[in-house]
Amino acid sequence: GADKIAVEPSGKVWTASFRGVASYDGTRWSLEPKTNLGASVQLLYDIDIDKEGRVWVVSANAIHVREKGEWRTIDTSSQAGVTGKLFFQRLALHPLGGFVATTGSAVLRYDGTSWQKPIGVGSRQYGLRDIAVGANGQLHVSTFDSVIVVPPAGKGAPKLYSTKAGQLAAKSVKAMVADKAGRTWVATDNGVQIIEASGNVVKWLPGS
């Protein structure tokens, strides 16, 4: 089975699963085993494709990129501000190049050449999971039971929308995406809820 999927503009489909990275060119499937990414790679969590056609894959302890048919692992030894072993969760490509990624306890930014200092998401910095880049570089980050909207640097403080505090009418967050209008679309155990750019939350509950 496939855990994550990404599609090139040409229509070529890429998936990441426990078996490795597979691609479908419209005629046949091809599978690259996890060992192609690195001898110690075991779990693959996320996959995306940038405008240059490079395939980015998140494994448990590293981020890998496929360029011109070859895989390489992004060096994390220069990552400042985070101690201990990194446990990556998700990745989102950044419109200015590179990507942002969640490690469970931090949001990290790689600009294509070097790592930047961790991005603050307020007081809640554990259980970070899905991440998306929205309008003007705004970040949208989810945990099991909340969504954090992080404005671009210098544009304000992160804002938490929590199921426990009642901003989201649910018990858990299942998935999350951001659109170009600055809205966060949140799939929950109690329907779809939309955090508008204004901060207002629209709730599409079951049966509504």
PDB file of C-alpha atoms in Angstrom:
ATOM      1  CA  GLY A   1       0.000   0.000   0.000  1.00  0.00           C
ATOM      2  CA  ALA A   2       0.919   3.681  -0.287  1.00  0.00           C
ATOM      3  CA  ASP A   3       1.113   5.953   2.737  1.00  0.00           C
ATOM      4  CA  LYS A   4       1.796   9.257   0.930  1.00  0.00           C
ATOM      5  CA  ILE A   5       1.385  10.378  -2.674  1.00  0.00           C
ATOM      6  CA  ALA A   6       2.640  13.235  -4.870  1.00  0.00           C
ATOM      7  CA  VAL A   7       2.053  14.043  -8.538  1.00  0.00           C
ATOM      8  CA  GLU A   8       4.351  15.804 -11.008  1.00  0.00           C
ATOM      9  CA  PRO A   9       2.896  18.443 -13.389  1.00  0.00           C
ATOM     10  CA  SER A  10       3.441  15.870 -16.151  1.00  0.00           C
ATOM     11  CA  GLY A  11       1.085  13.494 -14.353  1.00  0.00           C
ATOM     12  CA  LYS A  12       3.730  11.059 -13.116  1.00  0.00           C
ATOM     13  CA  VAL A  13       2.709   9.699  -9.722  1.00  0.00           C
ATOM     14  CA  TRP A  14       5.074   9.060  -6.809  1.00  0.00           C
ATOM     15  CA  THR A  15       4.261   7.238  -3.577  1.00  0.00           C
ATOM     16  CA  ALA A  16       6.091   6.495  -0.339  1.00  0.00           C
ATOM     17  CA  SER A  17       5.419   3.389   1.730  1.00  0.00           C
ATOM     18  CA  PHE A  18       7.132   0.890   4.022  1.00  0.00           C
ATOM     19  CA  ARG A  19       8.513  -0.827   0.890  1.00  0.00           C
ATOM     20  CA  GLY A  20      10.187   2.249  -0.602  1.00  0.00           C
ATOM     21  CA  VAL A  21       9.448   4.901  -3.232  1.00  0.00           C
ATOM     22  CA  ALA A  22       7.308   3.883  -6.201  1.00  0.00           C
ATOM     23  CA  SER A  23       6.464   5.809  -9.364  1.00  0.00           C
ATOM     24  CA  TYR A  24       3.869   5.384 -12.117  1.00  0.00           C
ATOM     25  CA  ASP A  25       4.541   6.907 -15.544  1.00  0.00           C
ATOM     26  CA  GLY A  26       1.100   6.173 -16.987  1.00  0.00           C
ATOM     27  CA  THR A  27       2.077   2.733 -18.217  1.00  0.00           C
ATOM     28  CA  ARG A  28       3.946   0.886 -15.495  1.00  0.00           C
ATOM     29  CA  TRP A  29       4.989   1.070 -11.867  1.00  0.00           C
ATOM     30  CA  SER A  30       8.622   1.143 -10.758  1.00  0.00           C
ATOM     31  CA  LEU A  31       9.813   0.603  -7.182  1.00  0.00           C
ATOM     32  CA  GLU A  32      12.987   1.915  -5.587  1.00  0.00           C
ATOM     33  CA  PRO A  33      13.672   0.101  -2.293  1.00  0.00           C
ATOM     34  CA  LYS A  34      14.349   2.097   0.857  1.00  0.00           C
ATOM     35  CA  THR A  35      17.988   1.093   0.739  1.00  0.00           C
ATOM     36  CA  ASN A  36      18.381   3.334  -2.341  1.00  0.00           C
ATOM     37  CA  LEU A  37      17.834   6.300   0.002  1.00  0.00           C
ATOM     38  CA  GLY A  38      20.283   4.992   2.622  1.00  0.00           C
ATOM     39  CA  ALA A  39      21.314   1.731   4.204  1.00  0.00           C
ATOM     40  CA  SER A  40      19.704   2.603   7.561  1.00  0.00           C
ATOM     41  CA  VAL A  41      16.405   3.996   6.209  1.00  0.00           C
ATOM     42  CA  GLN A  42      13.413   2.136   7.614  1.00  0.00           C
ATOM     43  CA  LEU A  43      10.254   4.275   7.801  1.00  0.00           C
ATOM     44  CA  LEU A  44       9.101   6.747   5.128  1.00  0.00           C
ATOM     45  CA  TYR A  45       6.662   9.411   6.312  1.00  0.00           C
ATOM     46  CA  ASP A  46       6.149  11.948   3.540  1.00  0.00           C
ATOM     47  CA  ILE A  47       6.857  12.747  -0.115  1.00  0.00           C
ATOM     48  CA  ASP A  48       6.637  15.866  -2.290  1.00  0.00           C
ATOM     49  CA  ILE A  49       7.871  17.139  -5.672  1.00  0.00           C
ATOM     50  CA  ASP A  50       9.224  20.632  -6.317  1.00  0.00           C
ATOM     51  CA  LYS A  51       8.907  22.741  -9.475  1.00  0.00           C
ATOM     52  CA  GLU A  52      12.300  21.497 -10.691  1.00  0.00           C
ATOM     53  CA  GLY A  53      11.001  17.919 -10.579  1.00  0.00           C
ATOM     54  CA  ARG A  54      13.075  16.865  -7.580  1.00  0.00           C
ATOM     55  CA  VAL A  55      11.465  14.261  -5.336  1.00  0.00           C
ATOM     56  CA  TRP A  56      11.724  14.942  -1.587  1.00  0.00           C
ATOM     57  CA  VAL A  57      11.146  12.155   0.916  1.00  0.00           C
ATOM     58  CA  VAL A  58      10.971  12.255   4.707  1.00  0.00           C
ATOM     59  CA  SER A  59      12.234   9.244   6.625  1.00  0.00           C
ATOM     60  CA  ALA A  60      12.316   8.870  10.393  1.00  0.00           C
ATOM     61  CA  ASN A  61      15.708  10.490  10.927  1.00  0.00           C
ATOM     62  CA  ALA A  62      16.514  12.240   7.653  1.00  0.00           C
ATOM     63  CA  ILE A  63      15.295  14.054   4.557  1.00  0.00           C
ATOM     64  CA  HIS A  64      16.275  12.782   1.136  1.00  0.00           C
ATOM     65  CA  VAL A  65      16.080  14.269  -2.367  1.00  0.00           C
ATOM     66  CA  ARG A  66      16.134  12.561  -5.756  1.00  0.00           C
ATOM     67  CA  GLU A  67      17.766  14.710  -8.418  1.00  0.00           C
ATOM     68  CA  LYS A  68      18.770  13.583 -11.920  1.00  0.00           C
ATOM     69  CA  GLY A  69      18.029  10.005 -10.973  1.00  0.00           C
ATOM     70  CA  GLU A  70      20.250   9.958  -7.887  1.00  0.00           C
ATOM     71  CA  TRP A  71      19.305  10.059  -4.201  1.00  0.00           C
ATOM     72  CA  ARG A  72      21.191  12.070  -1.597  1.00  0.00           C
ATOM     73  CA  THR A  73      20.507  12.796   2.059  1.00  0.00           C
ATOM     74  CA  ILE A  74      20.364  16.379   3.334  1.00  0.00           C
ATOM     75  CA  ASP A  75      23.099  17.008   5.887  1.00  0.00           C
ATOM     76  CA  THR A  76      21.554  17.874   9.266  1.00  0.00           C
ATOM     77  CA  SER A  77      24.827  18.222  11.186  1.00  0.00           C
ATOM     78  CA  SER A  78      24.743  22.024  10.825  1.00  0.00           C
ATOM     79  CA  GLN A  79      21.218  22.358  12.209  1.00  0.00           C
ATOM     80  CA  ALA A  80      21.524  24.878  15.037  1.00  0.00           C
ATOM     81  CA  GLY A  81      19.127  25.205  17.936  1.00  0.00           C
ATOM     82  CA  VAL A  82      17.999  21.592  18.109  1.00  0.00           C
ATOM     83  CA  THR A  83      19.812  19.082  20.286  1.00  0.00           C
ATOM     84  CA  GLY A  84      19.687  15.316  20.124  1.00  0.00           C
ATOM     85  CA  LYS A  85      18.578  13.044  17.318  1.00  0.00           C
ATOM     86  CA  LEU A  86      16.018  14.437  14.861  1.00  0.00           C
ATOM     87  CA  PHE A  87      12.777  12.522  14.325  1.00  0.00           C
ATOM     88  CA  PHE A  88      11.165  13.996  11.235  1.00  0.00           C
ATOM     89  CA  GLN A  89       7.414  13.844  10.647  1.00  0.00           C
ATOM     90  CA  ARG A  90       6.346  15.880   7.608  1.00  0.00           C
ATOM     91  CA  LEU A  91       7.743  18.252   4.988  1.00  0.00           C
ATOM     92  CA  ALA A  92       6.319  21.149   2.967  1.00  0.00           C
ATOM     93  CA  LEU A  93       8.115  22.836   0.083  1.00  0.00           C
ATOM     94  CA  HIS A  94       8.667  26.572   0.529  1.00  0.00           C
ATOM     95  CA  PRO A  95       7.909  29.067  -2.293  1.00  0.00           C
ATOM     96  CA  LEU A  96      11.285  30.749  -1.688  1.00  0.00           C
ATOM     97  CA  GLY A  97      13.119  27.444  -2.134  1.00  0.00           C
ATOM     98  CA  GLY A  98      13.971  24.559   0.125  1.00  0.00           C
ATOM     99  CA  PHE A  99      11.426  23.352   2.641  1.00  0.00           C
ATOM    100  CA  VAL A 100      10.055  23.469   6.161  1.00  0.00           C
ATOM    101  CA  ALA A 101       9.739  20.279   8.190  1.00  0.00           C
ATOM    102  CA  THR A 102       8.333  19.135  11.508  1.00  0.00           C
ATOM    103  CA  THR A 103      10.358  16.946  13.862  1.00  0.00           C
ATOM    104  CA  GLY A 104       7.643  16.394  16.459  1.00  0.00           C
ATOM    105  CA  SER A 105       9.103  19.072  18.739  1.00  0.00           C
ATOM    106  CA  ALA A 106      10.290  21.768  16.297  1.00  0.00           C
ATOM    107  CA  VAL A 107       9.694  23.362  12.904  1.00  0.00           C
ATOM    108  CA  LEU A 108      12.881  23.547  10.847  1.00  0.00           C
ATOM    109  CA  ARG A 109      13.626  25.579   7.717  1.00  0.00           C
ATOM    110  CA  TYR A 110      16.131  24.547   5.039  1.00  0.00           C
ATOM    111  CA  ASP A 111      16.580  27.222   2.362  1.00  0.00           C
ATOM    112  CA  GLY A 112      18.120  24.913  -0.214  1.00  0.00           C
ATOM    113  CA  THR A 113      21.672  25.551   0.945  1.00  0.00           C
ATOM    114  CA  SER A 114      21.719  25.743   4.726  1.00  0.00           C
ATOM    115  CA  TRP A 115      19.562  25.268   7.808  1.00  0.00           C
ATOM    116  CA  GLN A 116      18.012  28.298   9.466  1.00  0.00           C
ATOM    117  CA  LYS A 117      17.220  28.606  13.156  1.00  0.00           C
ATOM    118  CA  PRO A 118      14.068  26.750  14.315  1.00  0.00           C
ATOM    119  CA  ILE A 119      10.770  28.548  13.756  1.00  0.00           C
ATOM    120  CA  GLY A 120       8.839  29.325  16.931  1.00  0.00           C
ATOM    121  CA  VAL A 121       5.277  28.026  17.130  1.00  0.00           C
ATOM    122  CA  GLY A 122       4.400  29.427  20.546  1.00  0.00           C
ATOM    123  CA  SER A 123       4.409  27.561  23.833  1.00  0.00           C
ATOM    124  CA  ARG A 124       3.101  24.311  22.351  1.00  0.00           C
ATOM    125  CA  GLN A 125       6.113  22.642  20.770  1.00  0.00           C
ATOM    126  CA  TYR A 126       5.492  18.914  21.019  1.00  0.00           C
ATOM    127  CA  GLY A 127       3.557  16.436  18.925  1.00  0.00           C
ATOM    128  CA  LEU A 128       3.990  18.554  15.784  1.00  0.00           C
ATOM    129  CA  ARG A 129       2.793  16.644  12.759  1.00  0.00           C
ATOM    130  CA  ASP A 130       1.425  17.960   9.440  1.00  0.00           C
ATOM    131  CA  ILE A 131       2.793  21.202   7.999  1.00  0.00           C
ATOM    132  CA  ALA A 132       1.745  23.388   5.062  1.00  0.00           C
ATOM    133  CA  VAL A 133       2.927  26.699   3.637  1.00  0.00           C
ATOM    134  CA  GLY A 134       0.073  29.071   2.849  1.00  0.00           C
ATOM    135  CA  ALA A 135      -0.303  32.603   1.564  1.00  0.00           C
ATOM    136  CA  ASN A 136       2.765  34.861   1.866  1.00  0.00           C
ATOM    137  CA  GLY A 137       4.819  32.148   3.549  1.00  0.00           C
ATOM    138  CA  GLN A 138       2.441  31.683   6.483  1.00  0.00           C
ATOM    139  CA  LEU A 139       2.870  28.283   8.134  1.00  0.00           C
ATOM    140  CA  HIS A 140       0.107  25.952   9.223  1.00  0.00           C
ATOM    141  CA  VAL A 141       1.093  23.186  11.654  1.00  0.00           C
ATOM    142  CA  SER A 142      -1.047  20.500  13.245  1.00  0.00           C
ATOM    143  CA  THR A 143      -0.806  18.280  16.300  1.00  0.00           C
ATOM    144  CA  PHE A 144      -3.116  15.458  17.385  1.00  0.00           C
ATOM    145  CA  ASP A 145      -5.649  17.933  18.790  1.00  0.00           C
ATOM    146  CA  SER A 146      -4.798  21.409  17.495  1.00  0.00           C
ATOM    147  CA  VAL A 147      -3.700  23.610  14.617  1.00  0.00           C
ATOM    148  CA  ILE A 148      -1.142  26.412  14.914  1.00  0.00           C
ATOM    149  CA  VAL A 149      -1.066  29.255  12.381  1.00  0.00           C
ATOM    150  CA  VAL A 150       2.371  30.894  12.250  1.00  0.00           C
ATOM    151  CA  PRO A 151       2.605  34.266  10.451  1.00  0.00           C
ATOM    152  CA  PRO A 152       5.777  35.152   8.507  1.00  0.00           C
ATOM    153  CA  ALA A 153       8.624  36.501  10.642  1.00  0.00           C
ATOM    154  CA  GLY A 154       7.816  39.927  12.052  1.00  0.00           C
ATOM    155  CA  LYS A 155       4.113  39.696  11.139  1.00  0.00           C
ATOM    156  CA  GLY A 156       2.698  38.663  14.494  1.00  0.00           C
ATOM    157  CA  ALA A 157       2.612  35.802  16.981  1.00  0.00           C
ATOM    158  CA  PRO A 158       1.557  32.194  16.315  1.00  0.00           C
ATOM    159  CA  LYS A 159      -2.101  31.464  17.068  1.00  0.00           C
ATOM    160  CA  LEU A 160      -3.309  28.165  18.507  1.00  0.00           C
ATOM    161  CA  TYR A 161      -6.682  26.627  17.610  1.00  0.00           C
ATOM    162  CA  SER A 162      -7.315  23.783  20.032  1.00  0.00           C
ATOM    163  CA  THR A 163      -9.955  21.099  20.385  1.00  0.00           C
ATOM    164  CA  LYS A 164      -9.496  21.220  24.153  1.00  0.00           C
ATOM    165  CA  ALA A 165     -10.120  24.962  24.338  1.00  0.00           C
ATOM    166  CA  GLY A 166     -13.109  24.707  21.992  1.00  0.00           C
ATOM    167  CA  GLN A 167     -11.828  26.685  19.010  1.00  0.00           C
ATOM    168  CA  LEU A 168     -12.168  23.451  17.020  1.00  0.00           C
ATOM    169  CA  ALA A 169     -15.374  21.513  17.690  1.00  0.00           C
ATOM    170  CA  ALA A 170     -13.758  18.074  17.730  1.00  0.00           C
ATOM    171  CA  LYS A 171     -11.584  15.714  19.739  1.00  0.00           C
ATOM    172  CA  SER A 172      -8.807  15.125  17.230  1.00  0.00           C
ATOM    173  CA  VAL A 173      -7.250  16.530  14.053  1.00  0.00           C
ATOM    174  CA  LYS A 174      -6.922  13.989  11.239  1.00  0.00           C
ATOM    175  CA  ALA A 175      -5.448  16.023   8.367  1.00  0.00           C
ATOM    176  CA  MET A 176      -4.818  19.626   7.339  1.00  0.00           C
ATOM    177  CA  VAL A 177      -4.120  21.671   4.202  1.00  0.00           C
ATOM    178  CA  ALA A 178      -3.724  25.399   3.501  1.00  0.00           C
ATOM    179  CA  ASP A 179      -4.963  27.331   0.468  1.00  0.00           C
ATOM    180  CA  LYS A 180      -3.759  30.472  -1.309  1.00  0.00           C
ATOM    181  CA  ALA A 181      -6.435  32.578   0.398  1.00  0.00           C
ATOM    182  CA  GLY A 182      -4.784  32.006   3.781  1.00  0.00           C
ATOM    183  CA  ARG A 183      -7.376  29.528   5.030  1.00  0.00           C
ATOM    184  CA  THR A 184      -6.571  26.307   6.899  1.00  0.00           C
ATOM    185  CA  TRP A 185      -8.803  23.368   6.032  1.00  0.00           C
ATOM    186  CA  VAL A 186      -8.889  20.902   8.916  1.00  0.00           C
ATOM    187  CA  ALA A 187     -10.282  17.366   8.753  1.00  0.00           C
ATOM    188  CA  THR A 188     -11.348  16.261  12.230  1.00  0.00           C
ATOM    189  CA  ASP A 189     -13.230  13.417  13.855  1.00  0.00           C
ATOM    190  CA  ASN A 190     -16.239  15.761  13.804  1.00  0.00           C
ATOM    191  CA  GLY A 191     -16.352  17.008  10.226  1.00  0.00           C
ATOM    192  CA  VAL A 192     -14.376  19.657   8.333  1.00  0.00           C
ATOM    193  CA  GLN A 193     -13.493  22.962   9.979  1.00  0.00           C
ATOM    194  CA  ILE A 194     -12.023  25.987   8.243  1.00  0.00           C
ATOM    195  CA  ILE A 195      -9.809  28.553   9.912  1.00  0.00           C
ATOM    196  CA  GLU A 196     -10.277  31.673   7.818  1.00  0.00           C
ATOM    197  CA  ALA A 197      -7.539  34.254   7.230  1.00  0.00           C
ATOM    198  CA  SER A 198      -9.390  36.537   9.674  1.00  0.00           C
ATOM    199  CA  GLY A 199      -9.114  33.904  12.416  1.00  0.00           C
ATOM    200  CA  ASN A 200     -12.799  33.018  12.332  1.00  0.00           C
ATOM    201  CA  VAL A 201     -13.536  29.273  12.374  1.00  0.00           C
ATOM    202  CA  VAL A 202     -16.250  27.870  10.110  1.00  0.00           C
ATOM    203  CA  LYS A 203     -17.503  24.456  11.243  1.00  0.00           C
ATOM    204  CA  TRP A 204     -18.938  21.955   8.755  1.00  0.00           C
ATOM    205  CA  LEU A 205     -20.145  19.347  11.187  1.00  0.00           C
ATOM    206  CA  PRO A 206     -21.678  15.969  10.223  1.00  0.00           C
ATOM    207  CA  GLY A 207     -25.244  16.457   9.004  1.00  0.00           C
ATOM    208  CA  SER A 208     -24.857  20.213   8.473  1.00  0.00           C
TER     209      SER A 208
END
